[in-house]
Short mmCIF file of C-alpha atoms and ligand atoms in Angstrom, two decimals:
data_model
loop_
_atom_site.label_atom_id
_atom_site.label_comp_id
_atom_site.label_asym_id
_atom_site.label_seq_id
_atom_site.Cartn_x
_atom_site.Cartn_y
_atom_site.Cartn_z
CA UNK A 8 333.54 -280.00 -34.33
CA UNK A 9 330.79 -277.95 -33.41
CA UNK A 10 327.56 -280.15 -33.87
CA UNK A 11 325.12 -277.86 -31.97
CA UNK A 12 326.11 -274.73 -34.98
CA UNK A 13 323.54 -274.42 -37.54
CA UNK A 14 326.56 -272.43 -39.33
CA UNK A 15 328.47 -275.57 -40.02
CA UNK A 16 328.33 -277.07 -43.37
CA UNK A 17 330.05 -280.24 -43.40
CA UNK A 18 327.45 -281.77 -41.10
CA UNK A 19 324.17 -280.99 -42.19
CA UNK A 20 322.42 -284.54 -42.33
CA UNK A 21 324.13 -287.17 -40.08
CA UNK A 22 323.82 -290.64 -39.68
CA UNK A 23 321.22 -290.48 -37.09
CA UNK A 24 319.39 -288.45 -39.90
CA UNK A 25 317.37 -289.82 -42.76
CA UNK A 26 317.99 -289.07 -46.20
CA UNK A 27 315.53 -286.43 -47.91
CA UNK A 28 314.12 -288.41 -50.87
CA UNK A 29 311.37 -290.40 -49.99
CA UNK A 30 309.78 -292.95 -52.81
CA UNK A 31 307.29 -294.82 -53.41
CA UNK A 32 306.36 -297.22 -55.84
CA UNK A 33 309.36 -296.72 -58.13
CA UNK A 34 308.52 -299.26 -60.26
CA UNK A 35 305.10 -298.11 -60.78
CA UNK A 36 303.53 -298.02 -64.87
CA UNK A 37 301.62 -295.07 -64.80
CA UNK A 38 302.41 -292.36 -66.75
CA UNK A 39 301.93 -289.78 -64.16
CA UNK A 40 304.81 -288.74 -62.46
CA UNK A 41 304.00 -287.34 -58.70
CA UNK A 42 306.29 -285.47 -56.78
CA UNK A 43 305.51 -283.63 -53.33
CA UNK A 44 308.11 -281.08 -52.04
CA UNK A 45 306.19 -280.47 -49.38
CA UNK A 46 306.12 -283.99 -47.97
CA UNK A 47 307.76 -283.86 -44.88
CA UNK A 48 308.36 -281.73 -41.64
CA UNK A 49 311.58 -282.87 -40.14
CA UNK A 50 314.60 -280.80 -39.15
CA UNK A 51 318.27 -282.21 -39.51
CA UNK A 52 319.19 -282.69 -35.55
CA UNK A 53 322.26 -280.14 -35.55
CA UNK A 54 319.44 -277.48 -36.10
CA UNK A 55 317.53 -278.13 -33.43
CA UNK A 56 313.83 -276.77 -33.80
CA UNK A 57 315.18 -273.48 -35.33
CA UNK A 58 314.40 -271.65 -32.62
CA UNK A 59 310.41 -272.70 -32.84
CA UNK A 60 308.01 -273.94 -30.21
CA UNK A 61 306.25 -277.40 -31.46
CA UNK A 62 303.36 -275.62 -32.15
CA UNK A 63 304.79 -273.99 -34.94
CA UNK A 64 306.95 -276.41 -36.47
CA UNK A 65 303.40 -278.83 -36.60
CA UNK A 66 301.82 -275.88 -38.55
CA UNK A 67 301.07 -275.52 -42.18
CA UNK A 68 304.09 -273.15 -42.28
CA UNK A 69 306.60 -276.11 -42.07
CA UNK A 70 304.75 -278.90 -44.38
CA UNK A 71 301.79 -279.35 -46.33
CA UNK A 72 299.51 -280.97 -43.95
CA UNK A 73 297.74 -283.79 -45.22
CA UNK A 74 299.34 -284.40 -48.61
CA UNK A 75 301.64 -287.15 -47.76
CA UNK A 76 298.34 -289.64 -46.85
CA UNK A 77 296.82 -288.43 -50.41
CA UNK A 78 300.38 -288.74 -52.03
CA UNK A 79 301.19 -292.41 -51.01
CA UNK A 80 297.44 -293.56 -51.40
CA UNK A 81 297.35 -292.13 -54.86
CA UNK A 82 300.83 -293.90 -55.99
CA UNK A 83 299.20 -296.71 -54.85
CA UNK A 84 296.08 -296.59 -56.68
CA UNK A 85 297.23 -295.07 -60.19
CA UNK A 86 300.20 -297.57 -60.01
CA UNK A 87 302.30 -294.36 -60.23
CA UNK A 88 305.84 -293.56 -58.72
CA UNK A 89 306.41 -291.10 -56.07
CA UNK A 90 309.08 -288.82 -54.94
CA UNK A 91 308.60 -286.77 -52.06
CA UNK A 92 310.93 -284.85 -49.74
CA UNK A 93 310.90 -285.63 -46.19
CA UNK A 94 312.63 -282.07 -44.66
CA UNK A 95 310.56 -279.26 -43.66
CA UNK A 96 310.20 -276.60 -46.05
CA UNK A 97 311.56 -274.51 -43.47
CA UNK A 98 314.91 -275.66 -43.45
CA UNK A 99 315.46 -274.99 -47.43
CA UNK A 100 311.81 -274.66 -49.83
CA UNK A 101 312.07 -277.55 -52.23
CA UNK A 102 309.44 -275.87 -54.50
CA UNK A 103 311.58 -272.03 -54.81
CA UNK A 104 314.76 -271.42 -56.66
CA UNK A 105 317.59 -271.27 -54.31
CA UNK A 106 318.27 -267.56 -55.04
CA UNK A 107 314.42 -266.47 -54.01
CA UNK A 108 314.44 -264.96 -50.97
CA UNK A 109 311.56 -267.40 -49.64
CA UNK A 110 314.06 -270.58 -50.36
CA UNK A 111 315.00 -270.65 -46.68
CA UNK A 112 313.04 -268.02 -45.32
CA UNK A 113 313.83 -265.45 -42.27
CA UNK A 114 309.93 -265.27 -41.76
CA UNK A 115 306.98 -266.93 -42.71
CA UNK A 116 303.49 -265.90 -42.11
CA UNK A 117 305.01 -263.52 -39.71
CA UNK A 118 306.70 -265.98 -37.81
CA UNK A 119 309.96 -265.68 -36.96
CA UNK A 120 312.34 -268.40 -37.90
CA UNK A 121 315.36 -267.64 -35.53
CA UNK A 122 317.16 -270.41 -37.04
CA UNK A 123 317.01 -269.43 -40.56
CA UNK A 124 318.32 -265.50 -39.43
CA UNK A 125 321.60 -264.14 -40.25
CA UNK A 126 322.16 -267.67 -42.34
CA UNK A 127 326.01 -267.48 -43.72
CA UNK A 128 326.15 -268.06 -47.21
CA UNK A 129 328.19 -272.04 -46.42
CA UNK A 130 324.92 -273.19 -44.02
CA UNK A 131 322.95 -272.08 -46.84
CA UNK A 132 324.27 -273.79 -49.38
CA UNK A 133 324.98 -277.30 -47.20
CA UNK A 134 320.80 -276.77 -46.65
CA UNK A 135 321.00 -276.63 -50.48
CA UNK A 136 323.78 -279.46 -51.26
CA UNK A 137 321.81 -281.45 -48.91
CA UNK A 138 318.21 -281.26 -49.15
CA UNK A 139 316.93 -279.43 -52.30
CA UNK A 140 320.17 -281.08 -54.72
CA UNK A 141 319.58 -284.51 -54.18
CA UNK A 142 315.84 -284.45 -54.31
CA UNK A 143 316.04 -282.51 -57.39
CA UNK A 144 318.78 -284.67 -58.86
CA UNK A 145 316.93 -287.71 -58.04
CA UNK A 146 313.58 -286.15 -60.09
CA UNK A 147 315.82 -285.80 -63.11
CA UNK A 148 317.26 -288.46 -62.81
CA UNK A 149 313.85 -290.67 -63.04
CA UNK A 150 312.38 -288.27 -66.10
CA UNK A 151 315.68 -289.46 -67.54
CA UNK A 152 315.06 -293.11 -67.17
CA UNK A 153 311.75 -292.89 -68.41
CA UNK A 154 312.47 -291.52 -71.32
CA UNK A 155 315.46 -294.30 -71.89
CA UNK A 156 312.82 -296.34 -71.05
CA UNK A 157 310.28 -295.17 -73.58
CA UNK A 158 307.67 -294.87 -71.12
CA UNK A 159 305.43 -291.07 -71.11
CA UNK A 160 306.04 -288.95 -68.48
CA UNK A 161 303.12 -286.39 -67.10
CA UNK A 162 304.21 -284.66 -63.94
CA UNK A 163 301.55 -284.01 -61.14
CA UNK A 164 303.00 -281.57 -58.37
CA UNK A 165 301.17 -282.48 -55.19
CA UNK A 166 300.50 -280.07 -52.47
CA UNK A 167 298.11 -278.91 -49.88
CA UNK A 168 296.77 -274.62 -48.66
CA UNK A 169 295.44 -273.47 -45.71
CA UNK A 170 292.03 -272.99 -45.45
CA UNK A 171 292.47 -269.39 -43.89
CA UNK A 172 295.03 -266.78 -45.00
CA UNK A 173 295.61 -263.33 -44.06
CA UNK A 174 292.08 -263.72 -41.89
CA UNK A 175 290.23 -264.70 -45.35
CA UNK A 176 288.85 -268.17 -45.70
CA UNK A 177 289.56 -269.69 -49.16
CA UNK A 178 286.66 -271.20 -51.06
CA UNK A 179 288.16 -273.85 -53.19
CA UNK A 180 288.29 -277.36 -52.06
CA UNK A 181 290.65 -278.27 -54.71
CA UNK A 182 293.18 -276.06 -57.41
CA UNK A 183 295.12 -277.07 -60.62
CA UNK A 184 297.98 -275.11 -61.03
CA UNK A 185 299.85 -274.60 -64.41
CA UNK A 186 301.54 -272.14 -66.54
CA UNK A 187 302.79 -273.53 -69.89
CA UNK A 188 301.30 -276.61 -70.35
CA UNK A 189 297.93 -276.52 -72.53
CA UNK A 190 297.16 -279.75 -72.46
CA UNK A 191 296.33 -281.49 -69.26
CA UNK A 192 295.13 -278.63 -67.14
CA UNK A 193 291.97 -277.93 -69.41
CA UNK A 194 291.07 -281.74 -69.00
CA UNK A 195 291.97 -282.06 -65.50
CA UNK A 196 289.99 -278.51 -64.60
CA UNK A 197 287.18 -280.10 -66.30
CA UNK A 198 287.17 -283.16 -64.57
CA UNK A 199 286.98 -281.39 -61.36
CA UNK A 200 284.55 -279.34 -62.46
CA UNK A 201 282.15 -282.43 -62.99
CA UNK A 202 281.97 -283.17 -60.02
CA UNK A 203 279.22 -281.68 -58.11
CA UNK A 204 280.61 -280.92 -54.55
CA UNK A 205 283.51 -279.29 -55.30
CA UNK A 206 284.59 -275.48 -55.51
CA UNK A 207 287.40 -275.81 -58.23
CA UNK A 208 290.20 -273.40 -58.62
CA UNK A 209 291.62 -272.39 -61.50
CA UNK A 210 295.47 -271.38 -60.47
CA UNK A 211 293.60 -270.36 -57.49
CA UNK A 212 295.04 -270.05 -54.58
CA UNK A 213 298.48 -269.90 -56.41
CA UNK A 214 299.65 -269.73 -60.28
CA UNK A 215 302.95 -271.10 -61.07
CA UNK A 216 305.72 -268.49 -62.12
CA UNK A 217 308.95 -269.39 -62.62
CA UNK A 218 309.89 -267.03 -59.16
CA UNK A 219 307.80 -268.70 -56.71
CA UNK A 220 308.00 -272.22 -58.18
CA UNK A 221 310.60 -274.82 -58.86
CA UNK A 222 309.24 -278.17 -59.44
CA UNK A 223 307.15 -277.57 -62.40
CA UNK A 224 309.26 -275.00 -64.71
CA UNK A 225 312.54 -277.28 -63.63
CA UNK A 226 310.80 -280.83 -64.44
CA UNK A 227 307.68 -279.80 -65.95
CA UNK A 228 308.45 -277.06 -68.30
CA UNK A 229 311.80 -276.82 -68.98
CA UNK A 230 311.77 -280.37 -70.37
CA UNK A 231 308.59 -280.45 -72.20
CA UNK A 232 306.41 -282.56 -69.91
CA UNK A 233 302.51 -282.36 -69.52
CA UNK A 234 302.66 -281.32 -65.88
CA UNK A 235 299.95 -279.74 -63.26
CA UNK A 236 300.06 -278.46 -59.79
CA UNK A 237 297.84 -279.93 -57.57
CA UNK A 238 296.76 -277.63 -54.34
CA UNK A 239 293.82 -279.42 -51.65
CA UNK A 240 292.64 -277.52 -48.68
CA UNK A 241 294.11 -279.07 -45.36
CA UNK A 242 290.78 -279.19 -43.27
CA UNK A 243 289.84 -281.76 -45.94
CA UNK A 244 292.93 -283.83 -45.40
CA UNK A 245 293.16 -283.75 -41.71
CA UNK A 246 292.57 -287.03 -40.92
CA UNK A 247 292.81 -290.44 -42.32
CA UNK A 248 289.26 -290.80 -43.91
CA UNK A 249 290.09 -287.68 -45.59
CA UNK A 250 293.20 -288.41 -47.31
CA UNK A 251 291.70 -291.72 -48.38
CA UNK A 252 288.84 -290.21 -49.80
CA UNK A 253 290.66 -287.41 -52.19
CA UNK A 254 293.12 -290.49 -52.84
CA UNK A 255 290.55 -292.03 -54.41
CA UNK A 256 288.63 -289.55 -55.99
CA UNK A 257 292.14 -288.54 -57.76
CA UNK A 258 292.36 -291.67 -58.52
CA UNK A 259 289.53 -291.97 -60.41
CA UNK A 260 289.96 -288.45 -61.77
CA UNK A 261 293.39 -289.12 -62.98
CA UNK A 262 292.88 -292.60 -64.23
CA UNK A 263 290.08 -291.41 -66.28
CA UNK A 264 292.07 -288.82 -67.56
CA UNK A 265 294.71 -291.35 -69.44
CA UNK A 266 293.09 -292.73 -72.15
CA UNK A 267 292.33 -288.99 -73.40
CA UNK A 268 295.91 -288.37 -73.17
CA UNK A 269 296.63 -291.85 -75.16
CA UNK A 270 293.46 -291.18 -77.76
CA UNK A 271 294.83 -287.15 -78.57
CA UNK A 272 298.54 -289.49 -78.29
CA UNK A 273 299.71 -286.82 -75.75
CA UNK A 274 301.14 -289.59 -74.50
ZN1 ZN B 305 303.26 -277.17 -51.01
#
């Protein structure tokens, strides 16, 4: 068998590889949900480093830098489960439908990605089958519980956005992205907005649509969950004391947030 082919689908993930779904906290009581697609940057070892020097594979184009620190800090504080995927989003895009064009994309940011060119339709989908499947299937599977369970569900999509795109520098420390939901994104935007230091975006840098996004019109929407997308600029998640200290302020945030959702009985 030929290992070293990123064309062969029966051996995507091996046993020297980990398995995508990351979680923490599972048994956490909160009622917020948080999920991060963006979690990780590995590459299964039979592809190699898609054709990329380590440069670019450390770059915001294959993870959202910074996000897993706030992620596991904030499960931690709210009490809240995580689930976050561990494989770069350049081997399959755990936040795009599987039949966008950006799911495993050819290019991004004008980068090349040799190993995602000329993909036959079988590597594709054992990326798919692999990766995006059983992260997915393990998010429904825990919105399913819940509601067995009788405990509320609000979804909170955690990412991270480069400071600088296309040469412009992005002003917002901090965006909520939504779409359908009516309910927790006024309150959240709010929140943010009292607090003095911050530039808050609303769906700024990016609005969710159900093209470019998966996570919140899959789980969010389509089930009828209170959801947001969170989005915090990378240079103020760089480090260690950074992630701690939008951990915390989320935390706060977020766990003043609750009882609103418990007085209006949102939740
Ligand atoms: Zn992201």
């Amino acid at each position: 068998m030929a290992l070293d082919s990123a064309g062969d689908t029966s051996l995507l993930l091996s046993r020297e590889d980990v398995p995508p779904v990351h979680e923490d906290n599972a048994a956490g009581s909160s009622p917020f949900l948080l999920t991060s697609d963006h979690y990780g940057r590995l590459l299964p070892r039979v592809l190699g480093d898609l054709g990329l020097p380590a440069s670019e594979l450390t770059r915001h184009i294959a993870w959202d830098i910074g996000i897993a620190g706030v992620a596991e800090a904030l499960s931690k504080h709210l009490d809240a489960h995580l689930i976050a995927q561990r494989y770069s989003r350049l081997v399959i895009d755990c936040n795009r439908p599987p039949h966008a064009a950006s799911s495993i994309p050819p290019i991004s940011e004008a980068i090349t990605i040799p190993g995602n060119e000329g993909l036959a339709r079988e590597a594709a989908e054992a990326r798919r089958a692999q990766i995006f499947d059983p992260y997915h299937r393990r998010i429904g599977e825990i919105i399913d519980q819940r509601r067995h369970a009788d405990m509320p569900t609000v979804l909170v999509s955690l990412h991270s956005f480069t400071p600088l795109y296309a040469g412009i520098a992005r002003p917002w420390h901090i965006g909520t992205l939504y779409h359908r939901d009516t309910n927790l994104p006024p309150l959240l935007l709010k929140a943010l907005r009292a607090e003095a230091d911050l530039v808050v975006g609303d769906n700024e840098p990016y609005a969710v649509s159900d093209e470019t996004d998966y996570t919140i019109p899959v789980h969010g929407e389509m089930r009828g969950l209170m959801n947001t997308g969170i989005e915090i600029r990378q240079d103020l998640i760089s480090d260690s004391a950074g992630e701690k200290s939008w951990a915390d302020r989320l935390a706060r945030i977020f766990a003043g947030i609750e009882p609103m959702l418990r007085a209006e009985r949102l939740i």
